mmCIF file of C-alpha atoms in Angstrom:
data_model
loop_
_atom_site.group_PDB
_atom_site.id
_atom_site.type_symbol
_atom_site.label_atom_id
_atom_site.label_comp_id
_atom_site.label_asym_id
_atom_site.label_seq_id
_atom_site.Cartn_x
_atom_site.Cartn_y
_atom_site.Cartn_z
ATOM 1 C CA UNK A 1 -26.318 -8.691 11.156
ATOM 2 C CA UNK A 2 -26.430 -7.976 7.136
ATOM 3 C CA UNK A 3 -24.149 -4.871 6.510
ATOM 4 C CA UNK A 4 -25.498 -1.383 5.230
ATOM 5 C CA UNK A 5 -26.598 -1.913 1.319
ATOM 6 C CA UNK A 6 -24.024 0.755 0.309
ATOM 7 C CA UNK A 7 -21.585 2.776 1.015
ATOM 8 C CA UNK A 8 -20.491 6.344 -1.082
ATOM 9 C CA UNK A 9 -17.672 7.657 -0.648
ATOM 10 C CA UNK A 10 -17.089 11.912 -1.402
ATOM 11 C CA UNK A 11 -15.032 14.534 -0.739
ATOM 12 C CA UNK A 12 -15.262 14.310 3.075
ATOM 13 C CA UNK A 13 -12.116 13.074 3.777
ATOM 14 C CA UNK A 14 -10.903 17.239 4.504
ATOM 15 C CA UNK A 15 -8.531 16.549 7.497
ATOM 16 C CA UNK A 16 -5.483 14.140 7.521
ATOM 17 C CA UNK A 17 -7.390 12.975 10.808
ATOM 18 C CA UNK A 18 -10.804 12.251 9.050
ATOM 19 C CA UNK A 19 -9.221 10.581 6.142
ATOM 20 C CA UNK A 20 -7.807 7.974 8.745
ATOM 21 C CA UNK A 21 -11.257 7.374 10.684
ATOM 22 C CA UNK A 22 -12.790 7.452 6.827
ATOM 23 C CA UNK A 23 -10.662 4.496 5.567
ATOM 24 C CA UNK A 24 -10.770 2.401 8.707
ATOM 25 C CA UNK A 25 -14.864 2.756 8.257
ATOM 26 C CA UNK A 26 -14.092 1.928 4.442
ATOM 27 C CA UNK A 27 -11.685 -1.617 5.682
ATOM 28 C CA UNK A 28 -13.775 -2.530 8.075
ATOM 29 C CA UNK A 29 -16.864 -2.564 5.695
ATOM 30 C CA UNK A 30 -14.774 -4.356 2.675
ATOM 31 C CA UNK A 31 -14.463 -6.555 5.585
ATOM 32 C CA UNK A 32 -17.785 -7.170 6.604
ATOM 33 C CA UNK A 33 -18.794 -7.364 2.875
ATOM 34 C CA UNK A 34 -16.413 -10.385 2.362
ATOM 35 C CA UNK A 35 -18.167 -12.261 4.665
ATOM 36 C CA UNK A 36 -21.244 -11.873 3.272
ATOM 37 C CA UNK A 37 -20.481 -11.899 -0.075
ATOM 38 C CA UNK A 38 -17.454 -14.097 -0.791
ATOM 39 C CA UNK A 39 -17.169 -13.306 -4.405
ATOM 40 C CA UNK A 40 -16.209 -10.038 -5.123
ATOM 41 C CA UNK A 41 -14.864 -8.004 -8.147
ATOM 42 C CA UNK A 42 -12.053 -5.286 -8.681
ATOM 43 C CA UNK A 43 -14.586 -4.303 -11.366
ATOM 44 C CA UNK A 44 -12.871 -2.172 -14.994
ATOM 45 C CA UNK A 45 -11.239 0.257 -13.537
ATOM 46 C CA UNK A 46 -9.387 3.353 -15.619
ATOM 47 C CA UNK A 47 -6.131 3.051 -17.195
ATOM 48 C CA UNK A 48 -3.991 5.494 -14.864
ATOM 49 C CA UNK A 49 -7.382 7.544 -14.001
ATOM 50 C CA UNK A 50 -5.770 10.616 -13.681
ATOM 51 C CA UNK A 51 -4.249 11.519 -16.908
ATOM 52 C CA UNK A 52 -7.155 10.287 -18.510
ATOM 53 C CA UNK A 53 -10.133 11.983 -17.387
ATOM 54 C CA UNK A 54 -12.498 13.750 -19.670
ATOM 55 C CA UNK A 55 -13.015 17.399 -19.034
ATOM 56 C CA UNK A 56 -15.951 18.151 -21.040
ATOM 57 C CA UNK A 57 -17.402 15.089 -19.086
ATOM 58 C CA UNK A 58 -16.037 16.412 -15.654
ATOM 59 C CA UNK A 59 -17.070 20.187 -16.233
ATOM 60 C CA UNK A 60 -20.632 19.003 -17.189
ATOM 61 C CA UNK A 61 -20.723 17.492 -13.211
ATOM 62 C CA UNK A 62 -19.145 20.145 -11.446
ATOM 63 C CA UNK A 63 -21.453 22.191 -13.439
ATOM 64 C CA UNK A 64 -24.299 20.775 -11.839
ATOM 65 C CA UNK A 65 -23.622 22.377 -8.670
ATOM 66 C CA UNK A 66 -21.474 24.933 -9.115
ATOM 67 C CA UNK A 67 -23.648 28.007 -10.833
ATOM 68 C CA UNK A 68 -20.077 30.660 -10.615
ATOM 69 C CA UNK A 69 -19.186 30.828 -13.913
ATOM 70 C CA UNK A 70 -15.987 32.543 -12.715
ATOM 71 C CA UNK A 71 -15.459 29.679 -10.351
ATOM 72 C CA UNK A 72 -16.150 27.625 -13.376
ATOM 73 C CA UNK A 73 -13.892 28.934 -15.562
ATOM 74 C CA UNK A 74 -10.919 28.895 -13.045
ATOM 75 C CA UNK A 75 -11.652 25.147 -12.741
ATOM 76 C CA UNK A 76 -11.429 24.565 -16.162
ATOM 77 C CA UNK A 77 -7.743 26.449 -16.242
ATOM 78 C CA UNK A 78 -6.728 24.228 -13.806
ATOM 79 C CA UNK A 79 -7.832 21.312 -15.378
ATOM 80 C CA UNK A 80 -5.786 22.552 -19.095
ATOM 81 C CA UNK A 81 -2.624 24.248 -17.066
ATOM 82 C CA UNK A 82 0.346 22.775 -19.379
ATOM 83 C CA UNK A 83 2.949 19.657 -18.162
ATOM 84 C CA UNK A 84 6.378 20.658 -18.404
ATOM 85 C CA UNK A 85 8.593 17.800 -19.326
ATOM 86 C CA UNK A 86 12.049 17.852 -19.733
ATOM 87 C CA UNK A 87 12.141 21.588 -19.634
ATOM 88 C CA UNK A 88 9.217 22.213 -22.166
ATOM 89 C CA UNK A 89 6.032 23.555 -21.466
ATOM 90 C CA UNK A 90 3.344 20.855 -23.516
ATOM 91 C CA UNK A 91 -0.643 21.417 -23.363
ATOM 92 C CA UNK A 92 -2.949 19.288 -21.295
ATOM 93 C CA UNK A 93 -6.104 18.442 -23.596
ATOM 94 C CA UNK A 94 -6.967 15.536 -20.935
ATOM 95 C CA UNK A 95 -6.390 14.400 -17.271
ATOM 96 C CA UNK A 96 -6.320 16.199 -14.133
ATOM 97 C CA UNK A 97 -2.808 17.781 -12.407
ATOM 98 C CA UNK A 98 -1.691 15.108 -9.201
ATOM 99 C CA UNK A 99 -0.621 15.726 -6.365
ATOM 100 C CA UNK A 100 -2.729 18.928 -5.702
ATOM 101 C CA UNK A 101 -5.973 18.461 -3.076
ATOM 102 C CA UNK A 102 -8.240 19.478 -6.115
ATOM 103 C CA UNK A 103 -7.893 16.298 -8.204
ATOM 104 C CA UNK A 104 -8.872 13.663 -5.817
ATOM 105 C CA UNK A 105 -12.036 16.204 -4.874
ATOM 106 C CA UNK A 106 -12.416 16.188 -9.141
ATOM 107 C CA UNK A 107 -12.646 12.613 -8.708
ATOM 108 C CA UNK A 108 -15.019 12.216 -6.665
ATOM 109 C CA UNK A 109 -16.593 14.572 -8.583
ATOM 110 C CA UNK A 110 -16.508 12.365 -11.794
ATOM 111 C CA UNK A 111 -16.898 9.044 -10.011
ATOM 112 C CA UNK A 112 -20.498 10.189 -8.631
ATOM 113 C CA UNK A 113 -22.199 8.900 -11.499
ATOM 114 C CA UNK A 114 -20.810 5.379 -10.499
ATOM 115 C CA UNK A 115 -21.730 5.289 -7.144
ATOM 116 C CA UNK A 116 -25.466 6.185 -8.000
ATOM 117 C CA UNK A 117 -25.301 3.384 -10.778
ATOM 118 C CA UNK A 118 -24.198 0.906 -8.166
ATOM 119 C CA UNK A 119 -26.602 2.320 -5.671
ATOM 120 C CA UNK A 120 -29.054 1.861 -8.068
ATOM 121 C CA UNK A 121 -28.396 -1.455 -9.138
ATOM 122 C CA UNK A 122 -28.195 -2.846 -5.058
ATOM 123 C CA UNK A 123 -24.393 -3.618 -5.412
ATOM 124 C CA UNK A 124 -22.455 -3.835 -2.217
ATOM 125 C CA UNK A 125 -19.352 -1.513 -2.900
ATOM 126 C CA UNK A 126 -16.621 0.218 -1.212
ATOM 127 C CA UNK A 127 -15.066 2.985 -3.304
ATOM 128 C CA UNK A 128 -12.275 5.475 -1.944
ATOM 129 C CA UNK A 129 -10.943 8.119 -4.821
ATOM 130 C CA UNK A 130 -10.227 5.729 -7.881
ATOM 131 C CA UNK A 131 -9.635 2.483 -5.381
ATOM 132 C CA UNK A 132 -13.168 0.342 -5.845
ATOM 133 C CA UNK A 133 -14.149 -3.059 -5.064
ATOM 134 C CA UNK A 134 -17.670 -4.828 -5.292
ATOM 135 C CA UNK A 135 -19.183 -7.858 -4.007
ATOM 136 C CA UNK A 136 -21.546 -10.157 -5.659
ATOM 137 C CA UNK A 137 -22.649 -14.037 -4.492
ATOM 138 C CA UNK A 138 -20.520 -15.502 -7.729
ATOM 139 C CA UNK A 139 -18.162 -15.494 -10.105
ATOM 140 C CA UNK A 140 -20.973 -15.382 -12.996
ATOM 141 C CA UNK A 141 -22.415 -12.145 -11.228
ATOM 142 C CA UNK A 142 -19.062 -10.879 -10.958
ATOM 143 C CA UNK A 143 -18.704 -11.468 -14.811
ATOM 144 C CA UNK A 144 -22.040 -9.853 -15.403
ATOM 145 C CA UNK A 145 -21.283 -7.212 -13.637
ATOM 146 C CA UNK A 146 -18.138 -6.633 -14.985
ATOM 147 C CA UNK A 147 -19.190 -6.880 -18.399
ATOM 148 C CA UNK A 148 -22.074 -3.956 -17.441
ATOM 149 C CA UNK A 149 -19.716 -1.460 -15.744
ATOM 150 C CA UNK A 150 -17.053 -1.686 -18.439
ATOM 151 C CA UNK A 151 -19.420 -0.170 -20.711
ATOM 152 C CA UNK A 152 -20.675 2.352 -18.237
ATOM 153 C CA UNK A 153 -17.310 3.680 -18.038
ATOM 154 C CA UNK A 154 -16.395 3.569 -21.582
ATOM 155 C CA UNK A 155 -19.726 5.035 -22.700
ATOM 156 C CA UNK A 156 -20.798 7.489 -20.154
ATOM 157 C CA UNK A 157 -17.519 8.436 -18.629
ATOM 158 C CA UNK A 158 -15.035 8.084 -21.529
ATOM 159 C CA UNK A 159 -12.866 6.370 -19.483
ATOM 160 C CA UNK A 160 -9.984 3.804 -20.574
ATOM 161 C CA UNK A 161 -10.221 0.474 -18.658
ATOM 162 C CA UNK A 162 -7.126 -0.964 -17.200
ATOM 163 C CA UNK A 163 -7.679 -5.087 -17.397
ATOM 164 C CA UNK A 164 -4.181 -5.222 -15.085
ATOM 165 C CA UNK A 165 -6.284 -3.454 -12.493
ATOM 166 C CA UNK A 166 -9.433 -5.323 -12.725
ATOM 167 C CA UNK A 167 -10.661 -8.733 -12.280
ATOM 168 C CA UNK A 168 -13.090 -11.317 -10.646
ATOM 169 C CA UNK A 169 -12.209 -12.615 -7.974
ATOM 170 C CA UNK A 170 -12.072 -13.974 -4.078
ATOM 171 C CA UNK A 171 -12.010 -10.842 -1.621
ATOM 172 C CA UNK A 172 -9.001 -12.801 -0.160
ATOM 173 C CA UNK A 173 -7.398 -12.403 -3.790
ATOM 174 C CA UNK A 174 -7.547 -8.304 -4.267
ATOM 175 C CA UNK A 175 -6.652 -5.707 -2.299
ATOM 176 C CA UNK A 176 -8.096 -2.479 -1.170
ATOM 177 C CA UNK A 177 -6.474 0.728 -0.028
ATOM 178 C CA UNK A 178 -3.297 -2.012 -0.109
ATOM 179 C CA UNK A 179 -5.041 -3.841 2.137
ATOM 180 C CA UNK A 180 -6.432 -7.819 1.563
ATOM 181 C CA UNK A 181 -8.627 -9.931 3.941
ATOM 182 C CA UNK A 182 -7.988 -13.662 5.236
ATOM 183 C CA UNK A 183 -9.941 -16.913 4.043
ATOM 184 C CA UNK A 184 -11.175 -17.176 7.349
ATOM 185 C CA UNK A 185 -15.454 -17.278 7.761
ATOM 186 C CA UNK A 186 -15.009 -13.990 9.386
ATOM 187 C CA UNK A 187 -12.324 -12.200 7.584
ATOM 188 C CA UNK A 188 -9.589 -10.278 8.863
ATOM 189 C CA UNK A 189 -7.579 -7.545 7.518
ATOM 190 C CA UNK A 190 -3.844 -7.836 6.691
ATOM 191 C CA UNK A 191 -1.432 -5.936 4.182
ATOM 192 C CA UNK A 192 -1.958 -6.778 1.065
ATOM 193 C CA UNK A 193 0.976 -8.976 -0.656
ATOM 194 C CA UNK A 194 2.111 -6.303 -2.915
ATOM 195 C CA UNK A 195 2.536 -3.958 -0.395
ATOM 196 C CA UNK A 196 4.898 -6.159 1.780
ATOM 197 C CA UNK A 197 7.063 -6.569 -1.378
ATOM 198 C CA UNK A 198 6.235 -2.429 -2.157
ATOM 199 C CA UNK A 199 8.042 -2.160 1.613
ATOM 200 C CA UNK A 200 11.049 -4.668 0.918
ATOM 201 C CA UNK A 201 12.223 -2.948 -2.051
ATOM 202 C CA UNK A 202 11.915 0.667 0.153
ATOM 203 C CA UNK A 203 13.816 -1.246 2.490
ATOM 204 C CA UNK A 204 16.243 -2.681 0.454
ATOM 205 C CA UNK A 205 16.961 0.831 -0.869
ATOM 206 C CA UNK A 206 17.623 2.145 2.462
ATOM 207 C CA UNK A 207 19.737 -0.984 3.525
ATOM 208 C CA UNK A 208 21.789 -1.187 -0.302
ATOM 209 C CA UNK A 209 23.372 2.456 0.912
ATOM 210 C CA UNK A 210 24.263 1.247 3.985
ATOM 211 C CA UNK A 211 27.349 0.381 2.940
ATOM 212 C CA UNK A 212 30.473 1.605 3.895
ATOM 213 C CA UNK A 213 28.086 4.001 6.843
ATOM 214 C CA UNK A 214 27.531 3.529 10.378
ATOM 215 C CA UNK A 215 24.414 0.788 11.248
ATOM 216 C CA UNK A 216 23.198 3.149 13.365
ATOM 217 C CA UNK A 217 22.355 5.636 10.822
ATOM 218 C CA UNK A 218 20.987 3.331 8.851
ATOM 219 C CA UNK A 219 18.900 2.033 11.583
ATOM 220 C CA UNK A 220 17.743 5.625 12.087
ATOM 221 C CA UNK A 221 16.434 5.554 8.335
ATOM 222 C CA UNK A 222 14.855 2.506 8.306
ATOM 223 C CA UNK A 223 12.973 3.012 11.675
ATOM 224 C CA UNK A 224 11.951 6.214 10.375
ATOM 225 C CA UNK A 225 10.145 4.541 7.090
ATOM 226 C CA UNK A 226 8.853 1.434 9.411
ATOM 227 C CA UNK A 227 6.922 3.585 11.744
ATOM 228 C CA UNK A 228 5.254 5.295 8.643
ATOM 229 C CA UNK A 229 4.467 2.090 6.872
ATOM 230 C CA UNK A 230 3.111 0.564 10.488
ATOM 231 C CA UNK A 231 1.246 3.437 11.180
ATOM 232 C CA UNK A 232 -0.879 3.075 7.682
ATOM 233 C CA UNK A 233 -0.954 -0.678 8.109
ATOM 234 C CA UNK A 234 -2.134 -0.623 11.851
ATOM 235 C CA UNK A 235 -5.732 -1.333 11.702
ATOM 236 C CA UNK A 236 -4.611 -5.291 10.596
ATOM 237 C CA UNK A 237 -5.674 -8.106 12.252
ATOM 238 C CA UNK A 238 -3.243 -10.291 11.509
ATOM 239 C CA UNK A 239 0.134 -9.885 12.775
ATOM 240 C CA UNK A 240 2.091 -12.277 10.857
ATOM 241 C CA UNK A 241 3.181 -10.080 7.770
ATOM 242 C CA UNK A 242 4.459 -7.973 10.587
ATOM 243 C CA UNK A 243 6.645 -10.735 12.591
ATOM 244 C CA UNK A 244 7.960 -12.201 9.356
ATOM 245 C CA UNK A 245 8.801 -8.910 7.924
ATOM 246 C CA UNK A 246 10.831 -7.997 10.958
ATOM 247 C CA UNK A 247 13.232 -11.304 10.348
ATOM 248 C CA UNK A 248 14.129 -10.173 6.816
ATOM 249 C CA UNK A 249 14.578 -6.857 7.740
ATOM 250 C CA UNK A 250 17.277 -8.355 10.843
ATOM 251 C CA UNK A 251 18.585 -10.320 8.471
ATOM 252 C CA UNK A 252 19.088 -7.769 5.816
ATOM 253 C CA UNK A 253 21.313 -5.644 8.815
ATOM 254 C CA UNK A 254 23.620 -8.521 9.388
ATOM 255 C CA UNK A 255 24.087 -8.479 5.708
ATOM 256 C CA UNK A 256 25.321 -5.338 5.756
ATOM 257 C CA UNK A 257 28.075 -5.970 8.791
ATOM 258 C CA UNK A 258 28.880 -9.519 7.104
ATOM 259 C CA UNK A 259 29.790 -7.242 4.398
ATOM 260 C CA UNK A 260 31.127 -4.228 5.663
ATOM 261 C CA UNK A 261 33.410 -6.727 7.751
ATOM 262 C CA UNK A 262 35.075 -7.655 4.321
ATOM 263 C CA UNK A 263 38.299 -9.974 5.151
ATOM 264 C CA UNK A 264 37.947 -13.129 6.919
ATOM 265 C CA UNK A 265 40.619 -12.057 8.978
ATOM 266 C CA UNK A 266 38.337 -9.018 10.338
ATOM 267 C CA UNK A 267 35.036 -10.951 10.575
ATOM 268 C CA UNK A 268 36.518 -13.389 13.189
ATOM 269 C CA UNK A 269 37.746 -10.322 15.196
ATOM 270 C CA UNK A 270 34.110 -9.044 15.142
ATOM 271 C CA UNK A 271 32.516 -12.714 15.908
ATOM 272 C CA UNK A 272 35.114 -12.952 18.608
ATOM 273 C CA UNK A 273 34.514 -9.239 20.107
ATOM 274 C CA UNK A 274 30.286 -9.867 19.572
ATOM 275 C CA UNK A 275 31.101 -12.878 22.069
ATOM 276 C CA UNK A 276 31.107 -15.784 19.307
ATOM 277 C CA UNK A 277 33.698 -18.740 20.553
ATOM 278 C CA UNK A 278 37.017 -18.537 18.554
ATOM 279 C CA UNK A 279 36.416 -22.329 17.265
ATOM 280 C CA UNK A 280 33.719 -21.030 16.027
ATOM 281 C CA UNK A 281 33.894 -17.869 14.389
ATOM 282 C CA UNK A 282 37.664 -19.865 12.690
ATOM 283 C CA UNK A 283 34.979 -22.015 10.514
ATOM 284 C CA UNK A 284 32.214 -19.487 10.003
ATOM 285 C CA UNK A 285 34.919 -17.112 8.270
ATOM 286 C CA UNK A 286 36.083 -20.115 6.545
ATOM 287 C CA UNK A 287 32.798 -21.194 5.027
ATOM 288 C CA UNK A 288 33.034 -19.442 1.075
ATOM 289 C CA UNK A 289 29.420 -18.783 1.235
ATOM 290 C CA UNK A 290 27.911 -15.434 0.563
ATOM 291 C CA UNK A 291 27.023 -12.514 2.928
ATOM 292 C CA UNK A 292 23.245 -13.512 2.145
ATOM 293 C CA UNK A 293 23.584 -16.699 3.514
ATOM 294 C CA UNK A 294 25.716 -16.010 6.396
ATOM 295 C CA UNK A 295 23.312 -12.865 7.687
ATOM 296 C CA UNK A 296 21.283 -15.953 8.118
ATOM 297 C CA UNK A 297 23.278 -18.586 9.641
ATOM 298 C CA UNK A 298 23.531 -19.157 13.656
ATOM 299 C CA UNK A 299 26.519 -17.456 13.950
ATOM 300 C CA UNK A 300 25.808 -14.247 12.731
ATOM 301 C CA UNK A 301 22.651 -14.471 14.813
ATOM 302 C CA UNK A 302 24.602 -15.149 18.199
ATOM 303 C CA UNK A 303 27.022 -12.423 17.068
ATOM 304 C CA UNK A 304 24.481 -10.142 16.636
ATOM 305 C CA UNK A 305 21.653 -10.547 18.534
ATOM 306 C CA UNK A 306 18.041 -9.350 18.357
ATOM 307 C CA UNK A 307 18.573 -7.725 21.740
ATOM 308 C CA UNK A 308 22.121 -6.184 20.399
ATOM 309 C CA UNK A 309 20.026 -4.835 17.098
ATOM 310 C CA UNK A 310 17.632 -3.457 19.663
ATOM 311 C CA UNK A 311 20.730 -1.643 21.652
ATOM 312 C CA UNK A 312 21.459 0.100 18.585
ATOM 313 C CA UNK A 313 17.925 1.839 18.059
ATOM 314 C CA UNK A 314 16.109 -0.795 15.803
ATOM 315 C CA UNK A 315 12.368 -0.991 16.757
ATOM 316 C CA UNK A 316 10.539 -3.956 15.348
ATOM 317 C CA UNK A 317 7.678 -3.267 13.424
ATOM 318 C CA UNK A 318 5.279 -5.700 15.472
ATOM 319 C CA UNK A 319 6.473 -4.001 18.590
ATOM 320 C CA UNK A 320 5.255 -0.094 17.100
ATOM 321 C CA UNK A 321 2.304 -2.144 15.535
ATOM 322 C CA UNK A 322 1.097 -3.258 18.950
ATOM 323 C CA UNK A 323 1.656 0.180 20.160
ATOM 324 C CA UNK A 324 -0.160 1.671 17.854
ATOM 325 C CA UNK A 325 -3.019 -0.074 18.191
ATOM 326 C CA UNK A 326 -3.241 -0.268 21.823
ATOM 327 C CA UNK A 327 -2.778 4.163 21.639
ATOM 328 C CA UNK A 328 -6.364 3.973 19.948
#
């Protein structure tokens, strides 16, 4: 069955509850359009949108439905409220303020024009806030295209491209909402690679002040970021970013006991007490490698065991991701 043509995205997404049923509509399309189309495009998107965004341009569409000149005008203060940097107040002459519910509304706002240009045109899109992706049959029509909408946004929008941000490509190549698809014919969704490594580096933050504190605690703070990060990523299909994830982040706890252990005299008490043979633990302490390598050697693993990592609170992020998804 051939997909809807297109699909618009506005300012509907009101509740935290309706934003979640609106992008799992939005994946599961990107989805289906992958497998009908399997070229697609991350077409010229703006140089950090946000802080670059015309207001004459954006105050000319809001204008267009809002008639309230008072309304109008308050809008427009918004939109020029100074930036205080470094303890000095500096004028805003473009951009929109973040991480108020007005700018990603103002986006929409702005973005309008684009949709109805790729509406018009027959494009299959998917387009959430400043996150796009398109889908054409080829690379040349992704080129073509490209080529086309760069100027649109230069010309009618003002807008800076970002060439980091944009490129043609395979659907399985880009990402959406941090989200990629597989090669398969059918394509399935899975985290996208950069936000894996986005969630190692989180994790190693959480893990690098674990030092000298009780694993427990630290356990504690990384369940408390996994469940968040599972909960976004939940609608995947494939759960092997999930199981693979979950033996770096064991082996980044061992690390922190191989460590935290210090003397070779007080790691083979530890082996020993965690039920490693004394033969045993003698020539793991003995080894000279680093704590790296021994968080993943067999010792460390029948020292401390998934089940013992379990004891102490850790919940495995395929085990919350199967929860998840059987809850809905």
């Amino acid at each position: 069955m051939d997909p809807p043509k297109v699909w618009g995205v506005r300012s509907q997404a009101q509740t935290a509850h309706r934003a979640a049923r609106l992008t799992s509509s939005l994946l599961r399309l990107a989805s289906c359009f992958a497998a009908v189309k399997r070229s697609g495009i991350s077409p010229p998107w703006p140089r950090q949108f946000f802080d670059h965004v015309n207001h004459d341009i954006l105050m000319s569409r809001v204008a267009r439905k809002v008639r309230d000149k008072r309304l109008l005008k308050l809008i427009r203060r918004y939109l020029t409220a100074g930036m205080m940097a470094g303890g000095v107040v500096s004028p805003r002459e473009e951009g929109t303020p973040q991480g108020g519910p007005l700018s990603p509304i103002l986006s929409n706002v702005l973005l309008d024009d684009l949709d109805k240009e790729l509406e018009r045109r027959g494009h299959r899109f998917c387009r959430y806030a400043d996150d796009c992706n398109v889908y054409v049959q080829s690379k040349a029509a992704g080129e073509r295209v490209m080529a086309s909408l760069t100027r649109f946004l230069e010309s009618r929008l003002r807008l800076k491209v970002n060439p980091d941000k944009s490129a043609v490509d395979r659907p399985w190549k880009r990402k959406f909402l941090g989200y990629t698809v597989t090669t398969n014919r059918s394509p399935r969704l899975k985290p996208a690679r950069a936000s894996v490594a986005r969630a190692k580096d989180r994790i190693r933050e959480i893990t690098q002040r674990g030092r000298g504190r009780n694993i427990k605690r630290v356990i504690d703070e990384v369940n408390r970021f996994t469940t968040g990060w599972v909960g976004y990523y939940r609608l995947a299909d494939v759960a092997q970013d999930f199981k693979l994830l979950d033996q770096w982040l064991r082996r980044r706890l061992r690390k922190i006991l191989w460590e935290q252990w210090k003397t070779p005299r007080n790691r083979y008490r530890k082996l020993v007490r965690l039920g490693v043979r004394a033969e045993r633990a003698k020539k793991a302490t003995a080894n000279g490698r680093g704590a790296w390598w021994n968080a993943g050697a067999s010792h460390m693993h029948a020292a401390v065991t998934n089940d013992q990592l379990a004891k102490w609170g850790l919940r495995t992020l395929l085990t919350t991701l199967r929860t998840l998804q059987w809850s809905t």
